[in-house]
Amino acid sequence: MEEVHWQLPLSSKTNAQDIVDSILSHAVQAGVSDIHIEPMDHCVRIRFRFDGVLFQAGELPIHMLEKITARVKIMSSLDIANKRLPQDGRMIWQTNGRSIDLRVSTMPTVRGEKTVIRLLDANRVHLDLDALGLGERVVPMLRQLSRNSKGLLLISGPTNSGKTTTLYAMLRELLSPAVSIATMEDPVEYQLQGVSQSQINPKGGLLFHNGLRALLRQDPDILVIGEIRDRETAEIAVRAALTGHLVFSTLHTSSAVEAPIRLADMGIEKYLLSEALVGIISQRLVRKLCRYCRVPAAEEQMQGRYRYVGCTKCLHTGYIGRICLCEVVPVGRHMRKQIRNSDNADVLRDAAKADGAWFMKQSIEEALAKGMTDWAEIQRMYDK
C-alpha cells in the first residue's frame, strides 16, 4: 500500500490566513476527519486523518508555526497570549455554501504548540441505520432494542468508532411529536431537529451530573447521555432507566459483555444493572476495499474474498470509505442472571449467546465473505 501525500499547495502562500484557509479548504474537499498541525525539529508537519488513518499532507517552514497557531486561535476564540496551557475551542467554517463545525484543541509541546482540528460535517454523515453498513442481521436488532419503553441501552467501543453516529441514527427513527428526547453531550456533534440538545460547560458550571439532574426535571421520555465517565453519571443513568425512561449512552469498553463489568467496577450495584440494562452494542470502524481496484484473493477462508491493490480512485490506499462492524447483546433472562452473579467475561458471553447475541466475530466473517474488507484491515483495527 502506497503512502498518501496530498501535496498541499502551501509554498505559494505568504501569510497565515491564506495558509490556514488552504489547509481547511483541502481538508473539507478531501473529506478528512482531523487535521494535525505539529511542530517538528525543522518544519511544521501537516497531516490529515482520512478513513481513520493519518497521512502526510504537507510541510511548512518552522518559523510559520506561531503565526498559523495564532490564526487558528483567533478563528476559534482562544487566547493567543496563552501558550503554556492546553486550550479547546470551536468555529464554523463556511465554504461553498456549507457550514462545517470545527473543534480546535491546542497543546504545548517541547517544540511549540500542536494544534488538532476535528471536522464535523453533518452533511456528509447519513444518520440512517440502513446506510451505516451495519449488516442485515444487526439493523433489525438495533431497531428492536430502541423500541423499549424504558431501560439503559449502551453503545461501547474505542474512540472514533462511530458510537455517536449509530446513536443518532437510532434516535432519528424515534423522533415523534409524542416523544420528548433530551440530550447532555460533550460536545454536541450532530444537531437533530426535534431533539432538545444540551452541551456541558465546565467554565459555566454545567457538568454531566448536575445537567442530567436538571434534564430529568424536564419530563423527557428518552434521555441521551453523551458518555458515562464516572460513578455519579452512571448512577443517574441507571436510576433514570429504572424509573421509566429510555436512556442511551456510550461507554469505552472493548466488547459488549465487558460493559456491565465496567459499570460494576465504577460502584454500581449488580442487581440494579441487571434490571436497568436492556441491551449493549459494541462497534468498530474498518475501511472498505476499493471496488475499482480490488482483486480476488489467493486464499479465502478468514483472509477474505478480495485484497487491496491501490489506484487513483482510492488515493492508492486500497480502501474507500468505512463500514461499521457491530456486535449486539440483548439483555435477556440469561444475561440478567449472570450480571447479578458473575464478573467473568466468558460467563457473560455464554449468557449473551443464550439470549441471541450477535458477536463481533460473526460481523467480521460476514464482512470478509461479502468482500467488503480484508483481513489486513481487520488486523489493523485490533492493533490500534
C-alpha positions as a Python dict, from the first residue, in 0.01 Angstrom:
ca = {
    (1, 'M'): (0, 0, 0),
    (2, 'E'): (143, 335, -104),
    (3, 'E'): (154, 634, 128),
    (4, 'V'): (-96, 908, 52),
    (5, 'H'): (56, 1252, 12),
    (6, 'W'): (-181, 1534, -67),
    (7, 'Q'): (95, 1783, -151),
    (8, 'L'): (-92, 2086, -26),
    (9, 'P'): (-6, 2395, -235),
    (10, 'L'): (132, 2588, 61),
    (11, 'S'): (464, 2712, -77),
    (12, 'S'): (298, 2996, -268),
    (13, 'K'): (111, 3123, 39),
    (14, 'T'): (267, 3425, 206),
    (15, 'N'): (57, 3480, 516),
    (16, 'A'): (-101, 3270, 789),
    (17, 'Q'): (-458, 3344, 684),
    (18, 'D'): (-403, 3211, 331),
    (19, 'I'): (-224, 2903, 466),
    (20, 'V'): (-498, 2817, 716),
    (21, 'D'): (-768, 2878, 454),
    (22, 'S'): (-589, 2647, 211),
    (23, 'I'): (-546, 2371, 471),
    (24, 'L'): (-912, 2386, 573),
    (25, 'S'): (-1040, 2401, 215),
    (26, 'H'): (-840, 2098, 106),
    (27, 'A'): (-936, 1905, 420),
    (28, 'V'): (-1306, 1966, 364),
    (29, 'Q'): (-1279, 1880, -6),
    (30, 'A'): (-1091, 1556, 71),
    (31, 'G'): (-1343, 1455, 339),
    (32, 'V'): (-1090, 1414, 619),
    (33, 'S'): (-1198, 1392, 983),
    (34, 'D'): (-899, 1557, 1156),
    (35, 'I'): (-614, 1796, 1080),
    (36, 'H'): (-287, 1774, 1275),
    (37, 'I'): (-59, 2080, 1272),
    (38, 'E'): (250, 1976, 1464),
    (39, 'P'): (597, 2128, 1515),
    (40, 'M'): (897, 1914, 1423),
    (41, 'D'): (1266, 2000, 1461),
    (42, 'H'): (1297, 2183, 1129),
    (43, 'C'): (944, 2213, 992),
    (44, 'V'): (573, 2220, 1067),
    (45, 'R'): (414, 1892, 962),
    (46, 'I'): (54, 1889, 834),
    (47, 'R'): (-128, 1557, 849),
    (48, 'F'): (-485, 1456, 760),
    (49, 'R'): (-682, 1169, 912),
    (50, 'F'): (-862, 1000, 624),
    (51, 'D'): (-1087, 699, 687),
    (52, 'G'): (-934, 666, 1033),
    (53, 'V'): (-567, 668, 919),
    (54, 'L'): (-320, 959, 939),
    (55, 'F'): (-142, 1058, 617),
    (56, 'Q'): (115, 1326, 540),
    (57, 'A'): (-45, 1631, 377),
    (58, 'G'): (238, 1885, 360),
    (59, 'E'): (515, 2075, 537),
    (60, 'L'): (582, 2438, 626),
    (61, 'P'): (888, 2626, 750),
    (62, 'I'): (913, 2609, 1129),
    (63, 'H'): (906, 2989, 1161),
    (64, 'M'): (544, 2984, 1042),
    (65, 'L'): (423, 2784, 1341),
    (66, 'E'): (336, 3072, 1576),
    (67, 'K'): (156, 3269, 1304),
    (68, 'I'): (-53, 2970, 1198),
    (69, 'T'): (-137, 2878, 1557),
    (70, 'A'): (-235, 3238, 1635),
    (71, 'R'): (-459, 3249, 1326),
    (72, 'V'): (-641, 2930, 1428),
    (73, 'K'): (-678, 3059, 1785),
    (74, 'I'): (-830, 3385, 1666),
    (75, 'M'): (-1076, 3200, 1444),
    (76, 'S'): (-1182, 2975, 1734),
    (77, 'S'): (-1193, 3247, 2002),
    (78, 'L'): (-897, 3118, 2201),
    (79, 'D'): (-638, 3319, 2396),
    (80, 'I'): (-344, 3382, 2161),
    (81, 'A'): (-126, 3503, 2452),
    (82, 'N'): (-166, 3175, 2641),
    (83, 'K'): (95, 2935, 2506),
    (84, 'R'): (164, 2733, 2820),
    (85, 'L'): (-173, 2567, 2878),
    (86, 'P'): (-394, 2346, 2658),
    (87, 'Q'): (-698, 2517, 2509),
    (88, 'D'): (-1018, 2398, 2342),
    (89, 'G'): (-1242, 2599, 2110),
    (90, 'R'): (-1467, 2577, 1810),
    (91, 'M'): (-1555, 2767, 1494),
    (92, 'I'): (-1791, 2745, 1199),
    (93, 'W'): (-1612, 2726, 862),
    (94, 'Q'): (-1810, 2845, 563),
    (95, 'T'): (-1716, 2701, 226),
    (96, 'N'): (-1915, 2663, -97),
    (97, 'G'): (-2243, 2725, 81),
    (98, 'R'): (-2171, 2466, 350),
    (99, 'S'): (-2117, 2522, 722),
    (100, 'I'): (-1856, 2293, 878),
    (101, 'D'): (-1831, 2272, 1257),
    (102, 'L'): (-1464, 2266, 1359),
    (103, 'R'): (-1343, 2167, 1707),
    (104, 'V'): (-997, 2301, 1790),
    (105, 'S'): (-752, 2171, 2050),
    (106, 'T'): (-408, 2318, 2121),
    (107, 'M'): (-137, 2153, 2332),
    (108, 'P'): (205, 2291, 2430),
    (109, 'T'): (497, 2062, 2338),
    (110, 'V'): (874, 2097, 2372),
    (111, 'R'): (891, 2223, 2011),
    (112, 'G'): (593, 2459, 2030),
    (113, 'E'): (216, 2432, 2027),
    (114, 'K'): (49, 2145, 1843),
    (115, 'T'): (-300, 2207, 1702),
    (116, 'V'): (-558, 1943, 1614),
    (117, 'I'): (-877, 2040, 1430),
    (118, 'R'): (-1171, 1799, 1410),
    (119, 'L'): (-1412, 1849, 1121),
    (120, 'L'): (-1776, 1772, 1200),
    (121, 'D'): (-1959, 1787, 870),
    (122, 'A'): (-2316, 1679, 942),
    (123, 'N'): (-2398, 1690, 569),
    (124, 'R'): (-2152, 1407, 496),
    (125, 'V'): (-2298, 1175, 761),
    (126, 'H'): (-2615, 987, 673),
    (127, 'L'): (-2798, 931, 1001),
    (128, 'D'): (-2973, 625, 869),
    (129, 'L'): (-2926, 278, 1018),
    (130, 'D'): (-2960, 120, 674),
    (131, 'A'): (-2677, 337, 535),
    (132, 'L'): (-2413, 269, 802),
    (133, 'G'): (-2303, -72, 676),
    (134, 'L'): (-2403, -242, 1000),
    (135, 'G'): (-2515, -566, 839),
    (136, 'E'): (-2851, -723, 760),
    (137, 'R'): (-2870, -906, 1093),
    (138, 'V'): (-2766, -611, 1311),
    (139, 'V'): (-3009, -338, 1198),
    (140, 'P'): (-3330, -522, 1299),
    (141, 'M'): (-3175, -600, 1638),
    (142, 'L'): (-3092, -232, 1695),
    (143, 'R'): (-3444, -127, 1597),
    (144, 'Q'): (-3593, -379, 1836),
    (145, 'L'): (-3374, -261, 2127),
    (146, 'S'): (-3451, 107, 2063),
    (147, 'R'): (-3826, 37, 2082),
    (148, 'N'): (-3805, -42, 2454),
    (149, 'S'): (-4019, 195, 2659),
    (150, 'K'): (-3760, 208, 2938),
    (151, 'G'): (-3414, 83, 3028),
    (152, 'L'): (-3046, 157, 2963),
    (153, 'L'): (-2905, 95, 2615),
    (154, 'L'): (-2526, 124, 2590),
    (155, 'I'): (-2303, 168, 2285),
    (156, 'S'): (-1942, 76, 2355),
    (157, 'G'): (-1620, 93, 2160),
    (158, 'P'): (-1292, 284, 2138),
    (159, 'T'): (-1260, 650, 2046),
    (160, 'N'): (-1357, 728, 1684),
    (161, 'S'): (-1551, 405, 1638),
    (162, 'G'): (-1871, 580, 1526),
    (163, 'K'): (-2066, 535, 1851),
    (164, 'T'): (-2232, 878, 1832),
    (165, 'T'): (-2329, 827, 1467),
    (166, 'T'): (-2501, 498, 1545),
    (167, 'L'): (-2672, 651, 1848),
    (168, 'Y'): (-2811, 941, 1647),
    (169, 'A'): (-2922, 715, 1363),
    (170, 'M'): (-3128, 524, 1621),
    (171, 'L'): (-3264, 848, 1770),
    (172, 'R'): (-3367, 974, 1430),
    (173, 'E'): (-3604, 679, 1391),
    (174, 'L'): (-3762, 757, 1731),
    (175, 'L'): (-3848, 1118, 1652),
    (176, 'S'): (-4216, 1185, 1704),
    (177, 'P'): (-4436, 1475, 1822),
    (178, 'A'): (-4548, 1243, 2103),
    (179, 'V'): (-4194, 1174, 2231),
    (180, 'S'): (-3971, 1410, 2431),
    (181, 'I'): (-3599, 1349, 2369),
    (182, 'A'): (-3331, 1535, 2567),
    (183, 'T'): (-2952, 1504, 2549),
    (184, 'M'): (-2650, 1606, 2755),
    (185, 'E'): (-2333, 1585, 2546),
    (186, 'D'): (-1968, 1687, 2534),
    (187, 'P'): (-1975, 1820, 2269),
    (188, 'V'): (-2292, 1816, 2058),
    (189, 'E'): (-2166, 1659, 1734),
    (190, 'Y'): (-2488, 1645, 1531),
    (191, 'Q'): (-2781, 1883, 1555),
    (192, 'L'): (-3104, 1690, 1515),
    (193, 'Q'): (-3430, 1878, 1463),
    (194, 'G'): (-3689, 1781, 1724),
    (195, 'V'): (-3434, 1687, 1991),
    (196, 'S'): (-3356, 1913, 2289),
    (197, 'Q'): (-2975, 1905, 2291),
    (198, 'S'): (-2759, 2044, 2571),
    (199, 'Q'): (-2382, 2066, 2598),
    (200, 'I'): (-2174, 2064, 2914),
    (201, 'N'): (-1996, 2387, 3003),
    (202, 'P'): (-1737, 2334, 3279),
    (203, 'K'): (-1647, 2705, 3293),
    (204, 'G'): (-2013, 2792, 3346),
    (205, 'G'): (-2064, 2512, 3600),
    (206, 'L'): (-2274, 2284, 3379),
    (207, 'L'): (-2137, 1931, 3415),
    (208, 'F'): (-2282, 1592, 3333),
    (209, 'H'): (-2415, 1515, 3680),
    (210, 'N'): (-2593, 1844, 3755),
    (211, 'G'): (-2704, 1884, 3394),
    (212, 'L'): (-2861, 1537, 3394),
    (213, 'R'): (-3046, 1605, 3719),
    (214, 'A'): (-3189, 1919, 3562),
    (215, 'L'): (-3285, 1732, 3243),
    (216, 'L'): (-3477, 1472, 3443),
    (217, 'R'): (-3697, 1755, 3571),
    (218, 'Q'): (-3774, 1843, 3206),
    (219, 'D'): (-4004, 1541, 3169),
    (220, 'P'): (-3811, 1352, 2896),
    (221, 'D'): (-3926, 1018, 2758),
    (222, 'I'): (-3582, 945, 2614),
    (223, 'L'): (-3258, 1067, 2773),
    (224, 'V'): (-2924, 1066, 2592),
    (225, 'I'): (-2603, 1085, 2796),
    (226, 'G'): (-2303, 1155, 2574),
    (227, 'E'): (-2072, 928, 2773),
    (228, 'I'): (-2066, 754, 3111),
    (229, 'R'): (-1732, 855, 3259),
    (230, 'D'): (-1773, 822, 3635),
    (231, 'R'): (-1983, 670, 3910),
    (232, 'E'): (-2208, 971, 3956),
    (233, 'T'): (-2309, 982, 3590),
    (234, 'A'): (-2356, 603, 3586),
    (235, 'E'): (-2582, 620, 3893),
    (236, 'I'): (-2802, 885, 3731),
    (237, 'A'): (-2825, 681, 3409),
    (238, 'V'): (-2926, 363, 3594),
    (239, 'R'): (-3172, 547, 3819),
    (240, 'A'): (-3336, 714, 3518),
    (241, 'A'): (-3364, 377, 3338),
    (242, 'L'): (-3526, 219, 3643),
    (243, 'T'): (-3779, 499, 3682),
    (244, 'G'): (-3937, 469, 3339),
    (245, 'H'): (-3701, 646, 3099),
    (246, 'L'): (-3530, 501, 2793),
    (247, 'V'): (-3164, 602, 2836),
    (248, 'F'): (-2899, 592, 2562),
    (249, 'S'): (-2532, 635, 2646),
    (250, 'T'): (-2180, 540, 2535),
    (251, 'L'): (-1902, 368, 2725),
    (252, 'H'): (-1540, 282, 2649),
    (253, 'T'): (-1504, -98, 2655),
    (254, 'S'): (-1351, -335, 2403),
    (255, 'S'): (-1651, -567, 2388),
    (256, 'A'): (-2021, -559, 2475),
    (257, 'V'): (-2008, -809, 2762),
    (258, 'E'): (-1742, -601, 2938),
    (259, 'A'): (-1983, -306, 2978),
    (260, 'P'): (-2163, -436, 3290),
    (261, 'I'): (-1828, -532, 3439),
    (262, 'R'): (-1701, -177, 3386),
    (263, 'L'): (-2012, -25, 3544),
    (264, 'A'): (-1985, -262, 3840),
    (265, 'D'): (-1621, -152, 3882),
    (266, 'M'): (-1749, 206, 3897),
    (267, 'G'): (-1955, 108, 4202),
    (268, 'I'): (-2298, 36, 4053),
    (269, 'E'): (-2477, -249, 4230),
    (270, 'K'): (-2509, -555, 4009),
    (271, 'Y'): (-2876, -610, 4091),
    (272, 'L'): (-2951, -257, 3968),
    (273, 'L'): (-2752, -315, 3648),
    (274, 'S'): (-2933, -639, 3574),
    (275, 'E'): (-3269, -462, 3598),
    (276, 'A'): (-3169, -142, 3415),
    (277, 'L'): (-2980, -277, 3112),
    (278, 'V'): (-3186, -371, 2805),
    (279, 'G'): (-2906, -402, 2551),
    (280, 'I'): (-2538, -344, 2479),
    (281, 'I'): (-2384, -263, 2142),
    (282, 'S'): (-2012, -272, 2066),
    (283, 'Q'): (-1865, -150, 1740),
    (284, 'R'): (-1551, -79, 1540),
    (285, 'L'): (-1494, 101, 1210),
    (286, 'V'): (-1295, -62, 929),
    (287, 'R'): (-1211, 67, 583),
    (288, 'K'): (-1396, -68, 280),
    (289, 'L'): (-1200, -222, -3),
    (290, 'C'): (-1189, -5, -313),
    (291, 'R'): (-1430, -161, -561),
    (292, 'Y'): (-1237, -13, -852),
    (293, 'C'): (-908, -190, -791),
    (294, 'R'): (-968, -484, -556),
    (295, 'V'): (-872, -825, -692),
    (296, 'P'): (-967, -1179, -585),
    (297, 'A'): (-752, -1308, -302),
    (298, 'A'): (-542, -1619, -346),
    (299, 'E'): (-678, -1766, -22),
    (300, 'E'): (-1030, -1727, 106),
    (301, 'Q'): (-1107, -1869, 450),
    (302, 'M'): (-1062, -1589, 704),
    (303, 'Q'): (-841, -1388, 467),
    (304, 'G'): (-1141, -1254, 275),
    (305, 'R'): (-1256, -1281, -84),
    (306, 'Y'): (-1053, -983, -211),
    (307, 'R'): (-732, -798, -142),
    (308, 'Y'): (-636, -434, -196),
    (309, 'V'): (-421, -306, -483),
    (310, 'G'): (-444, 73, -490),
    (311, 'C'): (-546, 317, -762),
    (312, 'T'): (-612, 687, -815),
    (313, 'K'): (-975, 646, -704),
    (314, 'C'): (-869, 540, -354),
    (315, 'L'): (-554, 756, -342),
    (316, 'H'): (-350, 434, -364),
    (317, 'T'): (-463, 319, -20),
    (318, 'G'): (-674, 28, -149),
    (319, 'Y'): (-975, 149, 51),
    (320, 'I'): (-1261, 397, 9),
    (321, 'G'): (-1494, 479, 298),
    (322, 'R'): (-1564, 278, 610),
    (323, 'I'): (-1818, 31, 742),
    (324, 'C'): (-1923, -42, 1098),
    (325, 'L'): (-1862, -387, 1243),
    (326, 'C'): (-2106, -436, 1526),
    (327, 'E'): (-2198, -681, 1798),
    (328, 'V'): (-2535, -665, 1971),
    (329, 'V'): (-2615, -818, 2309),
    (330, 'P'): (-2981, -808, 2413),
    (331, 'V'): (-3002, -831, 2792),
    (332, 'G'): (-3247, -1116, 2840),
    (333, 'R'): (-3311, -1370, 3112),
    (334, 'H'): (-2969, -1537, 3093),
    (335, 'M'): (-2771, -1213, 3088),
    (336, 'R'): (-2967, -1066, 3379),
    (337, 'K'): (-2892, -1369, 3591),
    (338, 'Q'): (-2518, -1366, 3515),
    (339, 'I'): (-2483, -987, 3555),
    (340, 'R'): (-2604, -1039, 3914),
    (341, 'N'): (-2381, -1337, 3983),
    (342, 'S'): (-2062, -1306, 3778),
    (343, 'D'): (-1797, -1059, 3667),
    (344, 'N'): (-1632, -1305, 3428),
    (345, 'A'): (-1645, -1201, 3062),
    (346, 'D'): (-1653, -1561, 2936),
    (347, 'V'): (-1950, -1646, 3156),
    (348, 'L'): (-2132, -1333, 3037),
    (349, 'R'): (-2051, -1416, 2674),
    (350, 'D'): (-2211, -1761, 2713),
    (351, 'A'): (-2518, -1599, 2869),
    (352, 'A'): (-2534, -1345, 2584),
    (353, 'K'): (-2520, -1627, 2330),
    (354, 'A'): (-2815, -1793, 2504),
    (355, 'D'): (-3006, -1462, 2475),
    (356, 'G'): (-2948, -1448, 2098),
    (357, 'A'): (-2649, -1212, 2080),
    (358, 'W'): (-2471, -1131, 1754),
    (359, 'F'): (-2095, -1120, 1816),
    (360, 'M'): (-1812, -924, 1656),
    (361, 'K'): (-1661, -1243, 1515),
    (362, 'Q'): (-1981, -1300, 1316),
    (363, 'S'): (-1976, -944, 1180),
    (364, 'I'): (-1613, -988, 1073),
    (365, 'E'): (-1685, -1317, 898),
    (366, 'E'): (-1981, -1162, 718),
    (367, 'A'): (-1783, -857, 601),
    (368, 'L'): (-1498, -1079, 473),
    (369, 'A'): (-1736, -1316, 299),
    (370, 'K'): (-1907, -1029, 116),
    (371, 'G'): (-1572, -880, 11),
    (372, 'M'): (-1636, -552, 192),
    (373, 'T'): (-1297, -551, 365),
    (374, 'D'): (-992, -775, 406),
    (375, 'W'): (-804, -946, 685),
    (376, 'A'): (-523, -689, 681),
    (377, 'E'): (-774, -418, 772),
    (378, 'I'): (-929, -634, 1045),
    (379, 'Q'): (-583, -682, 1197),
    (380, 'R'): (-513, -307, 1176),
    (381, 'M'): (-838, -240, 1361),
    (382, 'Y'): (-738, -464, 1652),
    (383, 'D'): (-376, -343, 1657),
    (384, 'K'): (-485, 17, 1718),
}
